[in-house]
N, CA and C atoms as an extended XYZ file, in Angstrom:
537
Properties=species:S:1:pos:R:3:atomname:S:1:resname:S:1:resid:I:1 pbc="F F F"
N         0.852       -1.169        0.000 N   MET     1
C         0.000        0.000        0.000 CA  MET     1
C         0.903        1.239        0.000 C   MET     1
N         0.613        2.164       -0.892 N   PHE     2
C         1.363        3.420       -0.959 CA  PHE     2
C         0.354        4.562       -0.915 C   PHE     2
N         0.566        5.495        0.009 N   ILE     3
C        -0.361        6.615        0.192 CA  ILE     3
C         0.409        7.913       -0.001 C   ILE     3
N        -0.108        8.777       -0.857 N   GLU     4
C         0.514       10.082       -1.075 CA  GLU     4
C        -0.550       11.098       -1.459 C   GLU     4
N        -0.184       12.357       -1.352 N   SER     5
C        -1.049       13.433       -1.840 CA  SER     5
C        -0.791       13.629       -3.327 C   SER     5
N        -1.701       14.297       -3.985 N   ALA     6
C        -1.521       14.674       -5.389 CA  ALA     6
C        -0.555       15.864       -5.414 C   ALA     6
N         0.711       15.569       -5.145 N   ASN     7
C         1.720       16.607       -4.949 CA  ASN     7
C         1.989       17.443       -6.193 C   ASN     7
N         2.057       16.810       -7.349 N   GLU     8
C         2.294       17.575       -8.577 CA  GLU     8
C         1.143       18.537       -8.832 C   GLU     8
N        -0.075       18.048       -8.663 N   GLU     9
C        -1.246       18.916       -8.829 CA  GLU     9
C        -1.192       20.076       -7.838 C   GLU     9
N        -0.797       19.805       -6.605 N   GLY    10
C        -0.695       20.859       -5.604 CA  GLY    10
C         0.334       21.910       -5.978 C   GLY    10
N         1.501       21.471       -6.465 N   GLY    11
C         2.520       22.420       -6.917 CA  GLY    11
C         2.035       23.254       -8.082 C   GLY    11
N         1.293       22.607       -8.965 N   TYR    12
C         0.711       23.308      -10.110 CA  TYR    12
C        -0.314       24.348       -9.644 C   TYR    12
N        -1.230       23.947       -8.763 N   LEU    13
C        -2.265       24.871       -8.276 CA  LEU    13
C        -1.652       26.067       -7.553 C   LEU    13
N        -0.640       25.808       -6.735 N   ALA    14
C         0.019       26.885       -5.991 CA  ALA    14
C         0.662       27.885       -6.947 C   ALA    14
N         1.413       27.378       -7.904 N   THR    15
C         2.121       28.254       -8.842 CA  THR    15
C         1.139       28.965       -9.760 C   THR    15
N         0.136       28.251      -10.229 N   ARG    16
C        -0.862       28.884      -11.097 CA  ARG    16
C        -1.569       30.019      -10.380 C   ARG    16
N        -1.861       29.844       -9.090 N   SER    17
C        -2.542       30.918       -8.352 CA  SER    17
C        -1.656       32.156       -8.259 C   SER    17
N        -0.354       31.958       -8.088 N   LEU    18
C         0.569       33.094       -8.059 CA  LEU    18
C         0.600       33.791       -9.417 C   LEU    18
N         0.641       33.009      -10.479 N   LEU    19
C         0.642       33.586      -11.827 CA  LEU    19
C        -0.680       34.288      -12.119 C   LEU    19
N        -1.787       33.698      -11.680 N   ASP    20
C        -3.105       34.319      -11.866 CA  ASP    20
C        -3.210       35.650      -11.142 C   ASP    20
N        -2.469       35.802      -10.038 N   SER    21
C        -2.536       37.049       -9.270 CA  SER    21
C        -1.574       38.109       -9.811 C   SER    21
N        -0.903       37.795      -10.915 N   GLY    22
C        -0.046       38.782      -11.560 CA  GLY    22
C         1.443       38.547      -11.424 C   GLY    22
N         1.853       37.553      -10.669 N   CYS    23
C         3.291       37.282      -10.512 CA  CYS    23
C         3.883       36.788      -11.834 C   CYS    23
N         5.113       37.190      -12.097 N   ARG    24
C         5.815       36.738      -13.293 CA  ARG    24
C         7.181       36.137      -12.983 C   ARG    24
N         7.707       36.431      -11.809 N   ARG    25
C         9.008       35.884      -11.387 CA  ARG    25
C         8.793       35.205      -10.038 C   ARG    25
N         8.486       33.921      -10.099 N   VAL    26
C         8.134       33.156       -8.902 CA  VAL    26
C         9.327       32.316       -8.455 C   VAL    26
N         9.818       32.620       -7.261 N   GLY    27
C        10.887       31.826       -6.680 CA  GLY    27
C        10.324       30.564       -6.050 C   GLY    27
N        11.097       29.502       -6.100 N   LEU    28
C        10.700       28.227       -5.494 CA  LEU    28
C        11.706       27.870       -4.412 C   LEU    28
N        11.187       27.589       -3.222 N   ILE    29
C        12.027       27.113       -2.125 CA  ILE    29
C        11.551       25.704       -1.800 C   ILE    29
N        12.454       24.748       -1.937 N   THR    30
C        12.077       23.348       -1.823 CA  THR    30
C        13.096       22.555       -1.016 C   THR    30
N        12.630       21.440       -0.542 N   TYR    31
C        13.512       20.467        0.091 CA  TYR    31
C        14.052       19.575       -1.018 C   TYR    31
N        14.704       18.524       -0.701 N   ARG    32
C        15.344       17.653       -1.684 CA  ARG    32
C        14.349       17.131       -2.725 C   ARG    32
N        14.574       17.441       -4.011 N   PRO    33
C        13.652       16.964       -5.045 CA  PRO    33
C        13.703       15.457       -5.260 C   PRO    33
N        14.717       14.774       -4.700 N   ASP    34
C        14.739       13.318       -4.812 CA  ASP    34
C        13.757       12.671       -3.837 C   ASP    34
N        13.234       13.454       -2.893 N   ILE    35
C        12.124       13.001       -2.055 CA  ILE    35
C        10.882       13.192       -2.922 C   ILE    35
N        10.159       12.124       -3.180 N   SER    36
C         9.115       12.155       -4.213 CA  SER    36
C         8.116       13.289       -4.043 C   SER    36
N         7.666       13.554       -2.825 N   SER    37
C         6.655       14.601       -2.656 CA  SER    37
C         7.188       15.963       -3.096 C   SER    37
N         8.416       16.296       -2.742 N   HIS    38
C         8.979       17.592       -3.114 CA  HIS    38
C         9.341       17.636       -4.600 C   HIS    38
N         9.805       16.527       -5.149 N   GLY    39
C        10.073       16.458       -6.584 CA  GLY    39
C         8.804       16.635       -7.396 C   GLY    39
N         7.717       16.027       -6.935 N   ASP    40
C         6.430       16.171       -7.626 CA  ASP    40
C         5.934       17.612       -7.560 C   ASP    40
N         6.122       18.275       -6.438 N   ARG    41
C         5.699       19.673       -6.294 CA  ARG    41
C         6.504       20.564       -7.230 C   ARG    41
N         7.789       20.269       -7.381 N   LEU    42
C         8.633       20.989       -8.337 CA  LEU    42
C         8.121       20.785       -9.758 C   LEU    42
N         7.723       19.568      -10.102 N   ARG    43
C         7.169       19.311      -11.440 CA  ARG    43
C         5.895       20.118      -11.675 C   ARG    43
N         5.055       20.239      -10.651 N   GLY    44
C         3.849       21.053      -10.785 CA  GLY    44
C         4.169       22.517      -11.011 C   GLY    44
N         5.180       23.021      -10.319 N   TYR    45
C         5.665       24.398      -10.498 CA  TYR    45
C         6.098       24.614      -11.949 C   TYR    45
N         6.913       23.705      -12.454 N   ARG    46
C         7.399       23.817      -13.838 CA  ARG    46
C         6.245       23.763      -14.837 C   ARG    46
N         5.293       22.877      -14.582 N   LYS    47
C         4.152       22.718      -15.489 CA  LYS    47
C         3.350       24.016      -15.579 C   LYS    47
N         3.106       24.668      -14.441 N   ALA    48
C         2.343       25.925      -14.445 CA  ALA    48
C         3.090       27.014      -15.206 C   ALA    48
N         4.402       27.093      -15.022 N   LEU    49
C         5.197       28.084      -15.759 CA  LEU    49
C         5.131       27.821      -17.258 C   LEU    49
N         5.354       26.569      -17.640 N   GLU    50
C         5.343       26.199      -19.057 CA  GLU    50
C         3.995       26.481      -19.695 C   GLU    50
N         2.932       26.207      -18.969 N   GLU    51
C         1.582       26.447      -19.480 CA  GLU    51
C         1.370       27.922      -19.818 C   GLU    51
N         2.018       28.806      -19.076 N   ARG    52
C         1.913       30.254      -19.305 CA  ARG    52
C         2.980       30.780      -20.258 C   ARG    52
N         3.789       29.894      -20.781 N   GLY    53
C         4.844       30.328      -21.693 CA  GLY    53
C         6.005       31.008      -20.994 C   GLY    53
N         6.130       30.784      -19.688 N   LEU    54
C         7.230       31.369      -18.925 CA  LEU    54
C         8.346       30.336      -18.789 C   LEU    54
N         9.585       30.763      -18.960 N   PRO    55
C        10.685       29.799      -18.871 CA  PRO    55
C        10.942       29.362      -17.433 C   PRO    55
N        11.362       28.125      -17.287 N   PHE    56
C        11.826       27.641      -15.989 CA  PHE    56
C        13.238       28.172      -15.800 C   PHE    56
N        13.482       28.848      -14.693 N   ASP    57
C        14.787       29.435      -14.405 CA  ASP    57
C        15.345       28.782      -13.144 C   ASP    57
N        16.335       27.925      -13.312 N   GLN    58
C        16.931       27.211      -12.182 CA  GLN    58
C        17.491       28.173      -11.137 C   GLN    58
N        17.853       29.384      -11.561 N   ASP    59
C        18.385       30.381      -10.620 CA  ASP    59
C        17.333       30.866       -9.625 C   ASP    59
N        16.054       30.633       -9.923 N   LEU    60
C        14.974       31.040       -9.019 CA  LEU    60
C        14.575       29.918       -8.066 C   LEU    60
N        15.332       28.835       -8.068 N   VAL    61
C        15.042       27.676       -7.221 CA  VAL    61
C        16.156       27.521       -6.183 C   VAL    61
N        15.758       27.439       -4.917 N   VAL    62
C        16.713       27.157       -3.846 CA  VAL    62
C        16.289       25.863       -3.166 C   VAL    62
N        17.233       24.945       -3.088 N   GLN    63
C        17.010       23.680       -2.385 CA  GLN    63
C        17.641       23.797       -1.005 C   GLN    63
N        16.828       23.593        0.020 N   VAL    64
C        17.321       23.698        1.396 CA  VAL    64
C        17.683       22.312        1.929 C   VAL    64
N        18.539       22.285        2.937 N   SER    65
C        18.985       21.003        3.486 CA  SER    65
C        18.055       20.471        4.568 C   SER    65
N        17.182       21.347        5.078 N   ARG    66
C        16.175       20.885        6.044 CA  ARG    66
C        14.956       21.795        5.957 C   ARG    66
N        13.827       21.251        6.337 N   VAL    67
C        12.571       22.004        6.294 CA  VAL    67
C        12.410       22.707        7.633 C   VAL    67
N        12.625       24.025        7.631 N   SER    68
C        12.518       24.813        8.856 CA  SER    68
C        12.250       26.268        8.501 C   SER    68
N        11.807       27.027        9.498 N   MET    69
C        11.595       28.458        9.285 CA  MET    69
C        12.911       29.147        8.940 C   MET    69
N        13.976       28.791        9.637 N   SER    70
C        15.258       29.455        9.374 CA  SER    70
C        15.755       29.161        7.959 C   SER    70
N        15.519       27.945        7.467 N   SER    71
C        15.902       27.618        6.088 CA  SER    71
C        15.109       28.454        5.094 C   SER    71
N        13.813       28.621        5.344 N   GLY    72
C        12.979       29.449        4.473 CA  GLY    72
C        13.418       30.899        4.481 C   GLY    72
N        13.744       31.406        5.664 N   PHE    73
C        14.210       32.788        5.806 CA  PHE    73
C        15.480       33.004        4.985 C   PHE    73
N        16.469       32.138        5.181 N   GLU    74
C        17.755       32.277        4.481 CA  GLU    74
C        17.593       32.137        2.970 C   GLU    74
N        16.758       31.202        2.538 N   ALA    75
C        16.542       31.001        1.104 CA  ALA    75
C        15.870       32.218        0.477 C   ALA    75
N        14.884       32.792        1.165 N   ALA    76
C        14.215       33.990        0.645 CA  ALA    76
C        15.198       35.145        0.547 C   ALA    76
N        16.002       35.321        1.560 N   LEU    77
C        17.008       36.382        1.566 CA  LEU    77
C        17.969       36.210        0.387 C   LEU    77
N        18.425       34.992        0.192 N   GLN    78
C        19.333       34.684       -0.915 CA  GLN    78
C        18.692       35.005       -2.266 C   GLN    78
N        17.459       34.547       -2.461 N   LEU    79
C        16.782       34.770       -3.739 CA  LEU    79
C        16.494       36.244       -3.988 C   LEU    79
N        16.045       36.946       -2.974 N   MET    80
C        15.674       38.350       -3.174 CA  MET    80
C        16.896       39.237       -3.386 C   MET    80
N        18.011       38.883       -2.801 N   ARG    81
C        19.239       39.652       -3.052 CA  ARG    81
C        19.748       39.414       -4.471 C   ARG    81
N        19.677       38.168       -4.916 N   ALA    82
C        20.162       37.823       -6.254 CA  ALA    82
C        19.176       38.205       -7.354 C   ALA    82
N        17.887       38.226       -7.016 N   HIS    83
C        16.833       38.472       -8.011 CA  HIS    83
C        15.788       39.421       -7.426 C   HIS    83
N        16.099       40.703       -7.350 N   PRO    84
C        15.164       41.652       -6.732 CA  PRO    84
C        13.830       41.771       -7.470 C   PRO    84
N        13.754       41.215       -8.666 N   GLU    85
C        12.506       41.272       -9.436 CA  GLU    85
C        11.495       40.211       -9.004 C   GLU    85
N        11.865       39.326       -8.093 N   ILE    86
C        10.938       38.280       -7.637 CA  ILE    86
C         9.683       38.926       -7.069 C   ILE    86
N         8.529       38.433       -7.517 N   ASP    87
C         7.257       38.977       -7.021 CA  ASP    87
C         6.369       37.906       -6.389 C   ASP    87
N         6.881       36.692       -6.274 N   GLY    88
C         6.126       35.623       -5.632 CA  GLY    88
C         7.037       34.482       -5.218 C   GLY    88
N         6.569       33.714       -4.236 N   PHE    89
C         7.288       32.529       -3.773 CA  PHE    89
C         6.312       31.372       -3.645 C   PHE    89
N         6.756       30.196       -4.088 N   PHE    90
C         6.079       28.950       -3.762 CA  PHE    90
C         7.057       28.141       -2.925 C   PHE    90
N         6.620       27.753       -1.743 N   CYS    91
C         7.430       26.927       -0.841 CA  CYS    91
C         6.784       25.551       -0.758 C   CYS    91
N         7.584       24.511       -0.893 N   THR    92
C         7.033       23.155       -0.907 CA  THR    92
C         6.682       22.635        0.479 C   THR    92
N         6.775       23.492        1.491 N   ALA    93
C         6.340       23.156        2.854 CA  ALA    93
C         6.005       24.454        3.583 C   ALA    93
N         4.955       24.416        4.392 N   ASP    94
C         4.553       25.613        5.138 CA  ASP    94
C         5.652       26.131        6.057 C   ASP    94
N         6.422       25.242        6.677 N   LEU    95
C         7.491       25.710        7.565 CA  LEU    95
C         8.472       26.609        6.819 C   LEU    95
N         8.763       26.277        5.578 N   LEU    96
C         9.626       27.134        4.760 CA  LEU    96
C         8.940       28.472        4.497 C   LEU    96
N         7.643       28.425        4.217 N   ALA    97
C         6.886       29.652        3.936 CA  ALA    97
C         6.826       30.569        5.155 C   ALA    97
N         6.741       29.996        6.357 N   TYR    98
C         6.752       30.837        7.564 CA  TYR    98
C         8.058       31.628        7.640 C   TYR    98
N         9.155       30.999        7.253 N   GLY    99
C        10.438       31.693        7.224 CA  GLY    99
C        10.467       32.800        6.193 C   GLY    99
N         9.842       32.558        5.037 N   VAL   100
C         9.753       33.601        4.004 CA  VAL   100
C         8.949       34.779        4.533 C   VAL   100
N         7.826       34.492        5.193 N   LEU   101
C         7.015       35.570        5.786 CA  LEU   101
C         7.842       36.402        6.756 C   LEU   101
N         8.620       35.737        7.558 N   SER   102
C         9.471       36.437        8.516 CA  SER   102
C        10.486       37.320        7.796 C   SER   102
N        11.047       36.821        6.725 N   CYS   103
C        12.014       37.588        5.942 CA  CYS   103
C        11.359       38.812        5.309 C   CYS   103
N        10.150       38.629        4.796 N   LEU   104
C         9.458       39.722        4.110 CA  LEU   104
C         9.033       40.825        5.062 C   LEU   104
N         8.712       40.464        6.291 N   SER   105
C         8.182       41.461        7.223 CA  SER   105
C         9.140       41.829        8.342 C   SER   105
N        10.221       41.089        8.485 N   GLY   106
C        11.119       41.285        9.616 CA  GLY   106
C        12.188       42.324        9.392 C   GLY   106
N        13.225       42.241       10.199 N   PRO   107
C        14.283       43.244       10.176 CA  PRO   107
C        15.009       43.346        8.835 C   PRO   107
N        14.982       42.282        8.052 N   ALA   108
C        15.640       42.353        6.743 CA  ALA   108
C        14.933       43.355        5.846 C   ALA   108
N        13.626       43.531        6.078 N   GLY   109
C        12.857       44.519        5.327 CA  GLY   109
C        12.919       44.333        3.824 C   GLY   109
N        13.070       43.098        3.375 N   MET   110
C        13.264       42.845        1.947 CA  MET   110
C        12.053       43.214        1.102 C   MET   110
N        10.884       43.288        1.703 N   ALA   111
C         9.684       43.567        0.919 CA  ALA   111
C         9.221       45.008        1.066 C   ALA   111
N        10.036       45.851        1.641 N   ALA   112
C         9.631       47.241        1.874 CA  ALA   112
C         9.137       47.877        0.583 C   ALA   112
N         7.896       48.329        0.613 N   GLY   113
C         7.306       48.998       -0.540 CA  GLY   113
C         6.932       48.081       -1.687 C   GLY   113
N         7.013       46.777       -1.484 N   ARG   114
C         6.684       45.831       -2.555 CA  ARG   114
C         5.637       44.849       -2.071 C   ARG   114
N         4.840       44.366       -3.002 N   ARG   115
C         3.842       43.342       -2.691 CA  ARG   115
C         4.344       42.027       -3.253 C   ARG   115
N         4.759       41.132       -2.390 N   ILE   116
C         5.240       39.823       -2.812 CA  ILE   116
C         4.258       38.779       -2.307 C   ILE   116
N         3.800       37.934       -3.213 N   ARG   117
C         2.817       36.921       -2.862 CA  ARG   117
C         3.516       35.610       -2.497 C   ARG   117
N         2.798       34.784       -1.727 N   LEU   118
C         3.415       33.583       -1.168 CA  LEU   118
C         2.381       32.479       -0.998 C   LEU   118
N         2.762       31.256       -1.398 N   VAL   119
C         1.934       30.070       -1.174 CA  VAL   119
C         2.826       28.970       -0.596 C   VAL   119
N         2.323       28.304        0.435 N   GLY   120
C         3.014       27.171        1.037 CA  GLY   120
C         2.329       25.864        0.675 C   GLY   120
N         2.740       24.800        1.333 N   PHE   121
C         2.171       23.478        1.073 CA  PHE   121
C         2.101       22.724        2.390 C   PHE   121
N         0.952       22.247        2.753 N   ASP   122
C         0.632       21.415        3.916 CA  ASP   122
C        -0.601       21.943        4.638 C   ASP   122
N        -0.815       23.247        4.616 N   ASP   123
C        -1.876       23.913        5.369 CA  ASP   123
C        -1.852       23.476        6.830 C   ASP   123
N        -0.696       23.668        7.454 N   LEU   124
C        -0.561       23.382        8.884 CA  LEU   124
C        -1.526       24.251        9.678 C   LEU   124
N        -1.836       23.851       10.886 N   SER   125
C        -2.844       24.563       11.677 CA  SER   125
C        -2.510       26.041       11.861 C   SER   125
N        -1.243       26.399       11.986 N   PHE   126
C        -0.869       27.809       12.153 CA  PHE   126
C        -1.133       28.635       10.899 C   PHE   126
N        -1.190       27.991        9.747 N   SER   127
C        -1.334       28.725        8.487 CA  SER   127
C        -2.613       29.535        8.426 C   SER   127
N        -3.660       29.057        9.076 N   GLY   128
C        -4.939       29.751        9.051 CA  GLY   128
C        -5.098       30.809       10.119 C   GLY   128
N        -4.105       30.963       10.981 N   THR   129
C        -4.218       31.943       12.059 CA  THR   129
C        -3.960       33.353       11.549 C   THR   129
N        -4.418       34.321       12.321 N   GLU   130
C        -4.232       35.719       11.942 CA  GLU   130
C        -2.753       36.081       11.828 C   GLU   130
N        -1.931       35.470       12.654 N   ALA   131
C        -0.493       35.773       12.639 CA  ALA   131
C         0.159       35.423       11.305 C   ALA   131
N        -0.323       34.368       10.649 N   PHE   132
C         0.275       33.941        9.392 CA  PHE   132
C        -0.635       34.210        8.199 C   PHE   132
N        -1.872       33.778        8.268 N   SER   133
C        -2.832       33.881        7.168 CA  SER   133
C        -2.180       33.510        5.833 C   SER   133
N        -1.557       32.333        5.835 N   LEU   134
C        -0.769       31.851        4.705 CA  LEU   134
C        -1.632       31.076        3.717 C   LEU   134
N        -1.611       31.472        2.459 N   SER   135
C        -2.223       30.658        1.412 CA  SER   135
C        -1.418       29.369        1.318 C   SER   135
N        -2.120       28.242        1.216 N   SER   136
C        -1.412       26.967        1.272 CA  SER   136
C        -2.214       25.868        0.584 C   SER   136
N        -1.512       24.831        0.178 N   VAL   137
C        -2.151       23.648       -0.391 CA  VAL   137
C        -2.457       22.695        0.761 C   VAL   137
N        -3.735       22.378        0.914 N   ARG   138
C        -4.195       21.499        1.996 CA  ARG   138
C        -4.180       20.050        1.526 C   ARG   138
N        -3.617       19.205        2.362 N   GLN   139
C        -3.615       17.772        2.104 CA  GLN   139
C        -4.757       17.115        2.877 C   GLN   139
N        -5.129       15.927        2.470 N   SER   140
C        -6.214       15.176        3.108 CA  SER   140
C        -5.670       14.383        4.290 C   SER   140
N        -5.301       15.084        5.370 N   VAL   141
C        -4.652       14.405        6.497 CA  VAL   141
C        -5.566       13.387        7.174 C   VAL   141
N        -6.861       13.656        7.214 N   GLU   142
C        -7.775       12.696        7.830 CA  GLU   142
C        -7.787       11.385        7.046 C   GLU   142
N        -7.787       11.488        5.728 N   GLU   143
C        -7.780       10.285        4.896 CA  GLU   143
C        -6.437        9.560        5.003 C   GLU   143
N        -5.353       10.320        5.082 N   PHE   144
C        -4.038        9.717        5.343 CA  PHE   144
C        -4.099        8.887        6.617 C   PHE   144
N        -4.639        9.481        7.674 N   GLY   145
C        -4.740        8.805        8.967 CA  GLY   145
C        -5.605        7.565        8.902 C   GLY   145
N        -6.739        7.677        8.233 N   ARG   146
C        -7.650        6.540        8.121 CA  ARG   146
C        -6.985        5.378        7.391 C   ARG   146
N        -6.367        5.669        6.251 N   LEU   147
C        -5.717        4.611        5.475 CA  LEU   147
C        -4.505        4.036        6.215 C   LEU   147
N        -3.766        4.899        6.896 N   GLY   148
C        -2.620        4.433        7.676 CA  GLY   148
C        -3.049        3.515        8.804 C   GLY   148
N        -4.110        3.889        9.511 N   ALA   149
C        -4.629        3.060       10.603 CA  ALA   149
C        -5.120        1.716       10.063 C   ALA   149
N        -5.782        1.736        8.921 N   TYR   150
C        -6.251        0.506        8.290 CA  TYR   150
C        -5.063       -0.421        7.998 C   TYR   150
N        -3.978        0.151        7.469 N   ALA   151
C        -2.794       -0.650        7.147 CA  ALA   151
C        -2.192       -1.266        8.411 C   ALA   151
N        -2.135       -0.497        9.490 N   VAL   152
C        -1.584       -1.005       10.751 CA  VAL   152
C        -2.431       -2.160       11.273 C   VAL   152
N        -3.744       -2.012       11.244 N   VAL   153
C        -4.644       -3.075       11.706 CA  VAL   153
C        -4.447       -4.328       10.852 C   VAL   153
N        -4.328       -4.149        9.542 N   GLN   154
C        -4.111       -5.302        8.655 CA  GLN   154
C        -2.825       -6.040        9.044 C   GLN   154
N        -1.766       -5.290        9.321 N   MET   155
C        -0.480       -5.911        9.686 CA  MET   155
C        -0.571       -6.619       11.037 C   MET   155
N        -1.226       -5.979       12.007 N   ILE   156
C        -1.382       -6.589       13.338 CA  ILE   156
C        -2.145       -7.900       13.237 C   ILE   156
N        -3.150       -7.925       12.379 N   GLU   157
C        -3.965       -9.131       12.204 CA  GLU   157
C        -3.298      -10.152       11.289 C   GLU   157
N        -2.099       -9.836       10.804 N   GLY   158
C        -1.373      -10.775        9.955 CA  GLY   158
C        -1.922      -10.891        8.548 C   GLY   158
N        -2.722       -9.942        8.146 N   LYS   159
C        -3.300       -9.960        6.801 CA  LYS   159
C        -2.367       -9.229        5.834 C   LYS   159
N        -2.326       -9.692        4.601 N   PRO   160
C        -1.461       -9.011        3.626 CA  PRO   160
C        -2.039       -7.632        3.262 C   PRO   160
N        -1.133       -6.700        3.045 N   LEU   161
C        -1.574       -5.371        2.608 CA  LEU   161
C        -1.898       -5.420        1.123 C   LEU   161
N        -2.937       -4.719        0.755 N   GLU   162
C        -3.294       -4.676       -0.656 CA  GLU   162
C        -2.231       -3.901       -1.432 C   GLU   162
N        -2.008       -4.310       -2.657 N   ARG   163
C        -1.043       -3.632       -3.514 CA  ARG   163
C        -1.783       -2.533       -4.253 C   ARG   163
N        -1.932       -1.426       -3.560 N   LYS   164
C        -2.708       -0.327       -4.119 CA  LYS   164
C        -1.981        0.989       -3.861 C   LYS   164
N        -2.107        1.885       -4.820 N   HIS   165
C        -1.501        3.218       -4.722 CA  HIS   165
C        -2.642        4.221       -4.533 C   HIS   165
N        -2.629        4.902       -3.407 N   TYR   166
C        -3.636        5.928       -3.129 CA  TYR   166
C        -3.017        7.302       -3.366 C   TYR   166
N        -3.625        8.081       -4.232 N   ARG   167
C        -3.205        9.469       -4.445 CA  ARG   167
C        -4.366       10.337       -3.965 C   ARG   167
N        -4.169       10.972       -2.830 N   LEU   168
C        -5.243       11.720       -2.183 CA  LEU   168
C        -5.330       13.141       -2.727 C   LEU   168
N        -6.546       13.667       -2.829 N   PRO   169
C        -6.730       15.004       -3.407 CA  PRO   169
C        -6.151       16.108       -2.522 C   PRO   169
N        -5.834       17.212       -3.158 N   VAL   170
C        -5.356       18.407       -2.461 CA  VAL   170
C        -6.292       19.560       -2.803 C   VAL   170
N        -6.205       20.607       -2.002 N   GLU   171
C        -7.064       21.779       -2.204 CA  GLU   171
C        -6.241       23.029       -1.911 C   GLU   171
N        -6.325       24.015       -2.785 N   LEU   172
C        -5.640       25.279       -2.561 CA  LEU   172
C        -6.522       26.166       -1.690 C   LEU   172
N        -5.971       26.628       -0.570 N   VAL   173
C        -6.688       27.509        0.351 CA  VAL   173
C        -6.038       28.888        0.260 C   VAL   173
N        -6.790       29.851       -0.263 N   LEU   174
C        -6.250       31.200       -0.450 CA  LEU   174
C        -6.517       32.059        0.777 C   LEU   174
N        -5.464       32.725        1.230 N   ARG   175
C        -5.555       33.629        2.380 CA  ARG   175
C        -4.815       34.925        2.036 C   ARG   175
N        -4.432       35.678        3.052 N   ASN   176
C        -3.862       37.014        2.839 CA  ASN   176
C        -2.582       37.057        2.019 C   ASN   176
N        -1.788       36.007        2.009 N   THR   177
C        -0.496       36.087        1.323 CA  THR   177
C        -0.603       36.056       -0.200 C   THR   177
N        -1.816       35.864       -0.714 N   THR   178
C        -2.000       35.946       -2.170 CA  THR   178
C        -3.049       36.977       -2.558 C   THR   178
N        -3.497       37.766       -1.612 N   ARG   179
C        -4.529       38.761       -1.927 CA  ARG   179
C        -3.943       40.140       -2.027 C   ARG   179
């Protein structure tokens, strides 16, 4: 049994929403693309750019060594210094996006006088709070839990796991960071 989110679709929806809101230079902050979920999200990002006739620019992509707020902060700082024309960010995890938010509004002041849009991925519970109000791709965590629990029960009972691939739907939740 293999359970995953529709990660490529989520990356596509996130990037398309940024492009729909007027962004033309979208930076991507991602974890290791050899991890299937993050690689799939990168493919969705590329697909949305290609669909709009925009070139994929590897210079606008930063791969971080760990998923954390500090990694997101440093990656945003790096991208905005090297590419001041960036007008949007897609982060393949909300924790990275929280770091970008901190960079945009904090002492670095990188967004002073500019409107930079941002979308994360996971829709963690903090993302919907007033402090963050982060646009994010929501995963079907309840369904993940249900299927995972089913698999555990099957193993405990000594029953074979079905050879099935579950790709769970995702949903883009728009909040203040894209408005």
